[in-house]
PDB file of C-alpha atoms in Angstrom:
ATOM      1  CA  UNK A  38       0.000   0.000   0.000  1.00 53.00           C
ATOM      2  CA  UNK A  39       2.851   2.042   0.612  1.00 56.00           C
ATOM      3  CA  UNK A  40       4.842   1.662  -2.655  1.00 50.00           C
ATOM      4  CA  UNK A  41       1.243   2.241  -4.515  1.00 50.00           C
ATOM      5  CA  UNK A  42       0.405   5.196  -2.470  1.00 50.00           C
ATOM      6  CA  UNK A  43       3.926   6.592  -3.096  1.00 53.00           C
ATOM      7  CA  UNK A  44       3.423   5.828  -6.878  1.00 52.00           C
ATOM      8  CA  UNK A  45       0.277   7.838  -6.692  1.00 51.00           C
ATOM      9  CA  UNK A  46       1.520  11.172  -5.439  1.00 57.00           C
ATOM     10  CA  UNK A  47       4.302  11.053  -8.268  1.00 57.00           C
ATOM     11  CA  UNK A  48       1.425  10.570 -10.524  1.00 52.00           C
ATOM     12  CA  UNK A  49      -0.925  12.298  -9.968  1.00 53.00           C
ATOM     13  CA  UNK A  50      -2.847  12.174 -13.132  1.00 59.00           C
ATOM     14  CA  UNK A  51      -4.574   8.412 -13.449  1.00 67.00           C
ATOM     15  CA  UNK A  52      -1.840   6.684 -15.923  1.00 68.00           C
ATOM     16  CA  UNK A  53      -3.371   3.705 -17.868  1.00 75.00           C
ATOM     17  CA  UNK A  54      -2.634   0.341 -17.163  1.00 74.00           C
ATOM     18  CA  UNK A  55      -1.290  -0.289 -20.430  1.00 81.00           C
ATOM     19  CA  UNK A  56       1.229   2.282 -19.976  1.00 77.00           C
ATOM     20  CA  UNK A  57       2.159   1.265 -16.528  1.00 76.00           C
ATOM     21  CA  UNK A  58       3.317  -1.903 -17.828  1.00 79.00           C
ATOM     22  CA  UNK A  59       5.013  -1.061 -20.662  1.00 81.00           C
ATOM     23  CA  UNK A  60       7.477   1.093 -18.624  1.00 78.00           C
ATOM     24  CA  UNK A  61       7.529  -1.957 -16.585  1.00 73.00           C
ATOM     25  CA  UNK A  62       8.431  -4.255 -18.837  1.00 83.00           C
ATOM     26  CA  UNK A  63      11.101  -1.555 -20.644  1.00 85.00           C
ATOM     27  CA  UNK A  64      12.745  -1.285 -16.613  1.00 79.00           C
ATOM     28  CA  UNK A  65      12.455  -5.215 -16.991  1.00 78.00           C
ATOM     29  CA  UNK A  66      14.440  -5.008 -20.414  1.00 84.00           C
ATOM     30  CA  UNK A  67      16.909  -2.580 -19.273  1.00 85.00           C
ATOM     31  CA  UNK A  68      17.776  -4.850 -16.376  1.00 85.00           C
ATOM     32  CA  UNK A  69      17.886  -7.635 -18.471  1.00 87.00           C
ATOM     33  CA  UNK A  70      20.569  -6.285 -20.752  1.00 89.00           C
ATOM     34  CA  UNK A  71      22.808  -4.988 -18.126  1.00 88.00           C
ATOM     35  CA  UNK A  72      22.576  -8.727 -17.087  1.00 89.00           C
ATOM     36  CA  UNK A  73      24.116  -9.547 -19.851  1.00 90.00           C
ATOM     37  CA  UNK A  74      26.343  -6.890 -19.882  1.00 91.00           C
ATOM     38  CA  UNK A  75      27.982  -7.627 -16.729  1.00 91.00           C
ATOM     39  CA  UNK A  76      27.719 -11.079 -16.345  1.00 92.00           C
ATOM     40  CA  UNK A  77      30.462 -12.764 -14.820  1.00 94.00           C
ATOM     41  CA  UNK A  78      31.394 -15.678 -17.596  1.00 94.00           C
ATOM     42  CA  UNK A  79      34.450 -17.406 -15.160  1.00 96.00           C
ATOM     43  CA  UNK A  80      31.897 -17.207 -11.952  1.00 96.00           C
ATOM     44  CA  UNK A  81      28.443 -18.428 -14.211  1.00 96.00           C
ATOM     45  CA  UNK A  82      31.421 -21.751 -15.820  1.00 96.00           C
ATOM     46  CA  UNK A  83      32.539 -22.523 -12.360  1.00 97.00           C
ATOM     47  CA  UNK A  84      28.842 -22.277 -10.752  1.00 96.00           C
ATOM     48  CA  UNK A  85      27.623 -24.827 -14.112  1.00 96.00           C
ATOM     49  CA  UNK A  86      30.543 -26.959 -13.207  1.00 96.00           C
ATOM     50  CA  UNK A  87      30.100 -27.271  -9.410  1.00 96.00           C
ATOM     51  CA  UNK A  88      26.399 -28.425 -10.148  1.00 96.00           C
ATOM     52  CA  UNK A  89      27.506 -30.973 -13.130  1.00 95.00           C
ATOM     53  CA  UNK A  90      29.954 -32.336 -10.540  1.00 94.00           C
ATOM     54  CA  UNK A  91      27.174 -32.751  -7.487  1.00 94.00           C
ATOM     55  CA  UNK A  92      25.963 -35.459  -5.873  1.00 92.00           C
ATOM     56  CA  UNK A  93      22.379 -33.764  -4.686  1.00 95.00           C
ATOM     57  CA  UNK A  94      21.567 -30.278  -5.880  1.00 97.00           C
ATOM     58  CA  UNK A  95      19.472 -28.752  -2.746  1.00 97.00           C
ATOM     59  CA  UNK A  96      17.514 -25.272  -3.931  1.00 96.00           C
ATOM     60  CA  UNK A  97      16.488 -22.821  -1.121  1.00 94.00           C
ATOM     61  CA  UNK A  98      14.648 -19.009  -1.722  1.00 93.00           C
ATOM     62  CA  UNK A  99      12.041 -17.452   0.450  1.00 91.00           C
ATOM     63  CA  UNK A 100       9.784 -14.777   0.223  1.00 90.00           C
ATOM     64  CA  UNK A 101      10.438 -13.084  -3.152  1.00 88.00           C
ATOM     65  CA  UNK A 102      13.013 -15.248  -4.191  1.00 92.00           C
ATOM     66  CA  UNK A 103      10.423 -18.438  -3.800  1.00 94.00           C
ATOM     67  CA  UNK A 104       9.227 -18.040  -7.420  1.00 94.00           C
ATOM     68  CA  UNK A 105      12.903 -18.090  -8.679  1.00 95.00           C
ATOM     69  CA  UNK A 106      13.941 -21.158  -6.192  1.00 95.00           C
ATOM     70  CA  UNK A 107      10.678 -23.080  -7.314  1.00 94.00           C
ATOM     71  CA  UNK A 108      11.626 -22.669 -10.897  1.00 94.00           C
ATOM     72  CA  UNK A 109      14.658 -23.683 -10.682  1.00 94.00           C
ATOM     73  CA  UNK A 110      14.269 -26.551  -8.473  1.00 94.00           C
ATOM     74  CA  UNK A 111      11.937 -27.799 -11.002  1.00 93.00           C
ATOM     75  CA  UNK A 112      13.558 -27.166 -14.065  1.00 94.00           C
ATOM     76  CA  UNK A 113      16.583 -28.928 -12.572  1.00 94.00           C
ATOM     77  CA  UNK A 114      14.498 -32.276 -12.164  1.00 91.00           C
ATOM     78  CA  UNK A 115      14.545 -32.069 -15.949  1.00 88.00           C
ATOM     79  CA  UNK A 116      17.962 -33.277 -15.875  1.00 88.00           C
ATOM     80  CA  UNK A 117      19.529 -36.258 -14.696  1.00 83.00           C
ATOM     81  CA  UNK A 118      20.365 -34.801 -11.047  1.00 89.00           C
ATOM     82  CA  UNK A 119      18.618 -35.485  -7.856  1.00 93.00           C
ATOM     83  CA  UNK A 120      16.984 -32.309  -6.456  1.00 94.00           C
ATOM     84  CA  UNK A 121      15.742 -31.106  -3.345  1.00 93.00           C
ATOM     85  CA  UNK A 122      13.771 -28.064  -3.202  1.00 94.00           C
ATOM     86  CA  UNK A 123      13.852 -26.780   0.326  1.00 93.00           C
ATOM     87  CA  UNK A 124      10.097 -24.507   0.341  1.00 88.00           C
ATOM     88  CA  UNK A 125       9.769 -24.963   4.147  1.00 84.00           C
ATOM     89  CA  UNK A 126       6.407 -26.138   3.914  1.00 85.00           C
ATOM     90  CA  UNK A 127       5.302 -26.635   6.910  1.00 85.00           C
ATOM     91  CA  UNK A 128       7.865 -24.916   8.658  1.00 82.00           C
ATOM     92  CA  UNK A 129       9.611 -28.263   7.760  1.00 85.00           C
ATOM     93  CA  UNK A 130      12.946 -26.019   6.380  1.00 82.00           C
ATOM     94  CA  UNK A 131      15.144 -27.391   8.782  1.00 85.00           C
ATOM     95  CA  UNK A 132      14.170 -31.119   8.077  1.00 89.00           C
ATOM     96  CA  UNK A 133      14.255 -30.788   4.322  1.00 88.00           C
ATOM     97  CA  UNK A 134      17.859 -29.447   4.446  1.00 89.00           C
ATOM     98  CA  UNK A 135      18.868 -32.001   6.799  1.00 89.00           C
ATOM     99  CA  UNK A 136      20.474 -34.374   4.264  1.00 90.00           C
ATOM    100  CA  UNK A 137      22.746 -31.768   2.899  1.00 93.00           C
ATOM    101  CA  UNK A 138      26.388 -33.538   3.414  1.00 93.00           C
ATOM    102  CA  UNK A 139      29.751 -32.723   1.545  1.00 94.00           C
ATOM    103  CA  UNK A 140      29.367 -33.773  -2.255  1.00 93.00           C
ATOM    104  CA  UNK A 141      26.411 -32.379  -2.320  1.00 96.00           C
ATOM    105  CA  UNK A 142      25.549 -28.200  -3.001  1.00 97.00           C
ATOM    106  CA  UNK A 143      22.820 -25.445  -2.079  1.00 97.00           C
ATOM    107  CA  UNK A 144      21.812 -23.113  -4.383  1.00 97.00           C
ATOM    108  CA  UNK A 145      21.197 -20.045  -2.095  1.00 96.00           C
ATOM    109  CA  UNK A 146      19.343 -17.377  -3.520  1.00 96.00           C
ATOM    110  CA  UNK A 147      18.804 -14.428  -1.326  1.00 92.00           C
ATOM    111  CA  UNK A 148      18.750 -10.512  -1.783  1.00 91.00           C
ATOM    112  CA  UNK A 149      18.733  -7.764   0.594  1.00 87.00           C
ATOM    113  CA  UNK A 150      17.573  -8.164   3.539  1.00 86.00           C
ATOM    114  CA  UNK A 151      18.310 -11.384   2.934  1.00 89.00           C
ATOM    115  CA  UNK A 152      15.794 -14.098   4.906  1.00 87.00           C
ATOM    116  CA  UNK A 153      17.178 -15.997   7.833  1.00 89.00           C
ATOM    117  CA  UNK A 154      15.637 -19.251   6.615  1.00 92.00           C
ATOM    118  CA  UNK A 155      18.178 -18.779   3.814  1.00 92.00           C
ATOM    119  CA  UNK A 156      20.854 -17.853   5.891  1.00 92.00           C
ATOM    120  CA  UNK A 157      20.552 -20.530   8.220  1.00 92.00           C
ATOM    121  CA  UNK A 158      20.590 -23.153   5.314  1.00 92.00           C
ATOM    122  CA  UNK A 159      23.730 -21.277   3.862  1.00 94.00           C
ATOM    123  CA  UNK A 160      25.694 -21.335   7.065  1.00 93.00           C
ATOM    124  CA  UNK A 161      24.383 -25.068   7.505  1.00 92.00           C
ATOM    125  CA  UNK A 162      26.023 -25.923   4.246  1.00 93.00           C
ATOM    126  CA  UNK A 163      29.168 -24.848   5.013  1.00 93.00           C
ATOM    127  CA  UNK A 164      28.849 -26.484   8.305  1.00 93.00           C
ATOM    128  CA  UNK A 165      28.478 -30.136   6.848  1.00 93.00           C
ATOM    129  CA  UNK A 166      31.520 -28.832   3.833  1.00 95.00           C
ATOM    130  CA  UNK A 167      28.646 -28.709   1.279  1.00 96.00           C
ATOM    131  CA  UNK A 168      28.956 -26.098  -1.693  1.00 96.00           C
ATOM    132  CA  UNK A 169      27.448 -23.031  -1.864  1.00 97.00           C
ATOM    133  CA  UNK A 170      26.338 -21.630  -5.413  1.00 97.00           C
ATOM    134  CA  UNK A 171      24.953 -18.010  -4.136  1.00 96.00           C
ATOM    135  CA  UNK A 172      22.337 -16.201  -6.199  1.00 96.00           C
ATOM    136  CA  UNK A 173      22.374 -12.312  -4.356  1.00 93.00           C
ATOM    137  CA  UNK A 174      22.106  -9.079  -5.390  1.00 91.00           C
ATOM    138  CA  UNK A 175      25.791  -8.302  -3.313  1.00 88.00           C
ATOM    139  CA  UNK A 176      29.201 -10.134  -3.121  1.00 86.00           C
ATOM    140  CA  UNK A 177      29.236  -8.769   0.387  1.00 90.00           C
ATOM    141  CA  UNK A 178      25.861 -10.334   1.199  1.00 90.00           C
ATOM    142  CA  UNK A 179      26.022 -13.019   4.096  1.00 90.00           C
ATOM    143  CA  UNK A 180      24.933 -16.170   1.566  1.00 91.00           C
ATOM    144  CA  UNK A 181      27.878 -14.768  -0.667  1.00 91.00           C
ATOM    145  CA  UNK A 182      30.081 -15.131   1.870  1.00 87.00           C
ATOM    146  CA  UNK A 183      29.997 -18.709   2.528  1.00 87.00           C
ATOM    147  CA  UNK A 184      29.921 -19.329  -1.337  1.00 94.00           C
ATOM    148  CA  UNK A 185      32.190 -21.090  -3.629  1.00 95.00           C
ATOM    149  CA  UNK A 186      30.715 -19.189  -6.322  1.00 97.00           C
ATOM    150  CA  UNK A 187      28.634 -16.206  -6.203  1.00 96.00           C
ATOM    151  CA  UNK A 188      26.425 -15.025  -9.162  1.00 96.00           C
ATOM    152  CA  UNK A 189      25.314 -11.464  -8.146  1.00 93.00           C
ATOM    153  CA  UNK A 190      22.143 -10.143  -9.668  1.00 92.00           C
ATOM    154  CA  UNK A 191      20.951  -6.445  -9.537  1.00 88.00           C
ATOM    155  CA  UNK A 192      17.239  -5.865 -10.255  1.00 80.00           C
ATOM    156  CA  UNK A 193      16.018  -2.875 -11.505  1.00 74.00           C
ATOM    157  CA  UNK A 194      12.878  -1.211  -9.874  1.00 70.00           C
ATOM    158  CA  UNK A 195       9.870   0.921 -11.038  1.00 66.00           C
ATOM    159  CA  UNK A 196       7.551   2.555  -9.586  1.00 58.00           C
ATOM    160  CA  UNK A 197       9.070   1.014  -6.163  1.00 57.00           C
ATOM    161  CA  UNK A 198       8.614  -2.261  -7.240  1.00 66.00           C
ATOM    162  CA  UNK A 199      12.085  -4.638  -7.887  1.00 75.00           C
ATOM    163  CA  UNK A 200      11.449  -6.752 -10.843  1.00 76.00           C
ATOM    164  CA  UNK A 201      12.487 -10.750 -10.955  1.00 84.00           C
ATOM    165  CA  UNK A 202      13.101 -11.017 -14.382  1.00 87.00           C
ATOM    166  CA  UNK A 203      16.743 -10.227 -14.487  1.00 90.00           C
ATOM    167  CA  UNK A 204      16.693 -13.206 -11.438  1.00 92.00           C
ATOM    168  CA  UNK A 205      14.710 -15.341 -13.213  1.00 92.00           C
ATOM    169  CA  UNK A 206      16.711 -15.012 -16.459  1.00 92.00           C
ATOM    170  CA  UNK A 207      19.655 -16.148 -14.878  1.00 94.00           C
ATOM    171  CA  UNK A 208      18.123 -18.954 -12.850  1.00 95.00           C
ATOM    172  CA  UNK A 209      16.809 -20.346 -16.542  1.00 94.00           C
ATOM    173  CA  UNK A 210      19.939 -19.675 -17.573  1.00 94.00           C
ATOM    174  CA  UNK A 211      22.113 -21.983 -15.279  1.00 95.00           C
ATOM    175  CA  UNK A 212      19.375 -24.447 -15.681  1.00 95.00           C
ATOM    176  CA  UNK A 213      19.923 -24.717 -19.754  1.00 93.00           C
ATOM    177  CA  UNK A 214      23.742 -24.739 -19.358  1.00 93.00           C
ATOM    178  CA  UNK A 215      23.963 -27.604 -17.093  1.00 94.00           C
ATOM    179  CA  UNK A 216      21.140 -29.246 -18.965  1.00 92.00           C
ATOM    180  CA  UNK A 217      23.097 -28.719 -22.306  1.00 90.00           C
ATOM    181  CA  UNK A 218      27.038 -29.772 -20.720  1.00 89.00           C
ATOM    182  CA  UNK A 219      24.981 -32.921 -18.985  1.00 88.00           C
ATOM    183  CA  UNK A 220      23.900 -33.850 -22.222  1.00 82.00           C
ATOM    184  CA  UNK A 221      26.586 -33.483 -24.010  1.00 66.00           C
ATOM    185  CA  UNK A 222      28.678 -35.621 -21.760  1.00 62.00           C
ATOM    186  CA  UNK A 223      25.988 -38.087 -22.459  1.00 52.00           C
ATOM    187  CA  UNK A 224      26.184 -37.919 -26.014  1.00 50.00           C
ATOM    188  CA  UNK A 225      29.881 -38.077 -26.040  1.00 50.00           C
ATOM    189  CA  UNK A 226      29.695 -41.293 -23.947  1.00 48.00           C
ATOM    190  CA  UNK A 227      27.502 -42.962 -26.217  1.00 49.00           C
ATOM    191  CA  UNK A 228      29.717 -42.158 -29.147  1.00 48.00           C
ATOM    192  CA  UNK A 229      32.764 -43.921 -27.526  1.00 48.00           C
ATOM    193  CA  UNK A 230      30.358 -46.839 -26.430  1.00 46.00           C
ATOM    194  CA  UNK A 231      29.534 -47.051 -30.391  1.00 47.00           C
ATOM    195  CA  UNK A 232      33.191 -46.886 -31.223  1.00 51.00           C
ATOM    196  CA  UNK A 233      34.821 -50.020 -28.632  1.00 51.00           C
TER     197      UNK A 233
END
């Protein structure tokens, strides 16, 4: 209510909806391309190779980072890895990370203020000498920290809204380069099983 109020008194004059979400979805774009502007190609190789190499993937975001954990925990069933999305339902967080051992890794995805739940799962990890692959919008944010690999994300914001699609880009992103290296390591294995 806030936010919308606050929109309001910069506006006064009723704006259509149709143009509210057009400069929406051109703060959306803008973020996007910075994205890819910025992205951090040694840090996004090493973060693909740490989850090629695991033995359980565990996913964990809360709050507004849910959407962005839940995708990616699914989309990573899609591949050949065992997965473990930790959504706390329940309140059952604590139990559903309680596997995590060394071999395996958390994807942590957290931005300011970053949610305990997160946090505690993060410093958990490194606890039991699991990997960390950080999704956060700092590398001086507390999951970052504890990471082996940090992928920092900033989203843009309008009308005092942050956007997930810069978030949510990258999350697909990870998810169709380890899809594509696991298959290719497939399809290189069958060709040398063809050729002995």
């Amino acid at each position: 209510q806030q936010r919308l109020k606050a929109v309001i008194s910069e506006h006064p004059a009723q704006m259509k909806s149709d143009e509210l979400a057009r400069a929406f979805m051109k703060t959306c774009q803008v973020g996007i391309g910075s994205l890819s502007d910025t992205l951090d190609d040694r840090a996004f190789e090493k973060a693909v190779t740490i989850l090629q190499k695991a033995q359980h993937i565990y996913v964990m975001g809360v709050r507004r980072m849910f959407p962005v954990a839940s995708y990616l925990g699914y989309a990573l069933l899609q591949t050949r890895k065992r997965v473990i999305m930790v959504d706390g339902l329940g309140g059952l967080f604590k139990e559903q990370i309680e596997g995590l051992s060394k071999g395996d890794v958390l994807i942590s995805i957290s931005m300011a203020p970053y949610g305990t739940e997160t946090r505690y799962c993060t410093d958990l990890a490194v606890e039991r000498q699991a990997t960390v692959v950080a999704i956060t919008d700092s590398s001086l944010s507390p999951i970052s920290r504890a990471a082996a690999v940090t992928l920092t994300v900033h989203e843009s914001e309008a009308y005092f809204f942050r956007a997930l699609a810069c978030t949510m880009s990258l999350a697909q992103a990870l998810f169709i380069a380890l899809a594509y290296r696991l298959e290719l390591n497939i399809e290189r294995g069958d060709q040398r099983a063809g050729k002995e």
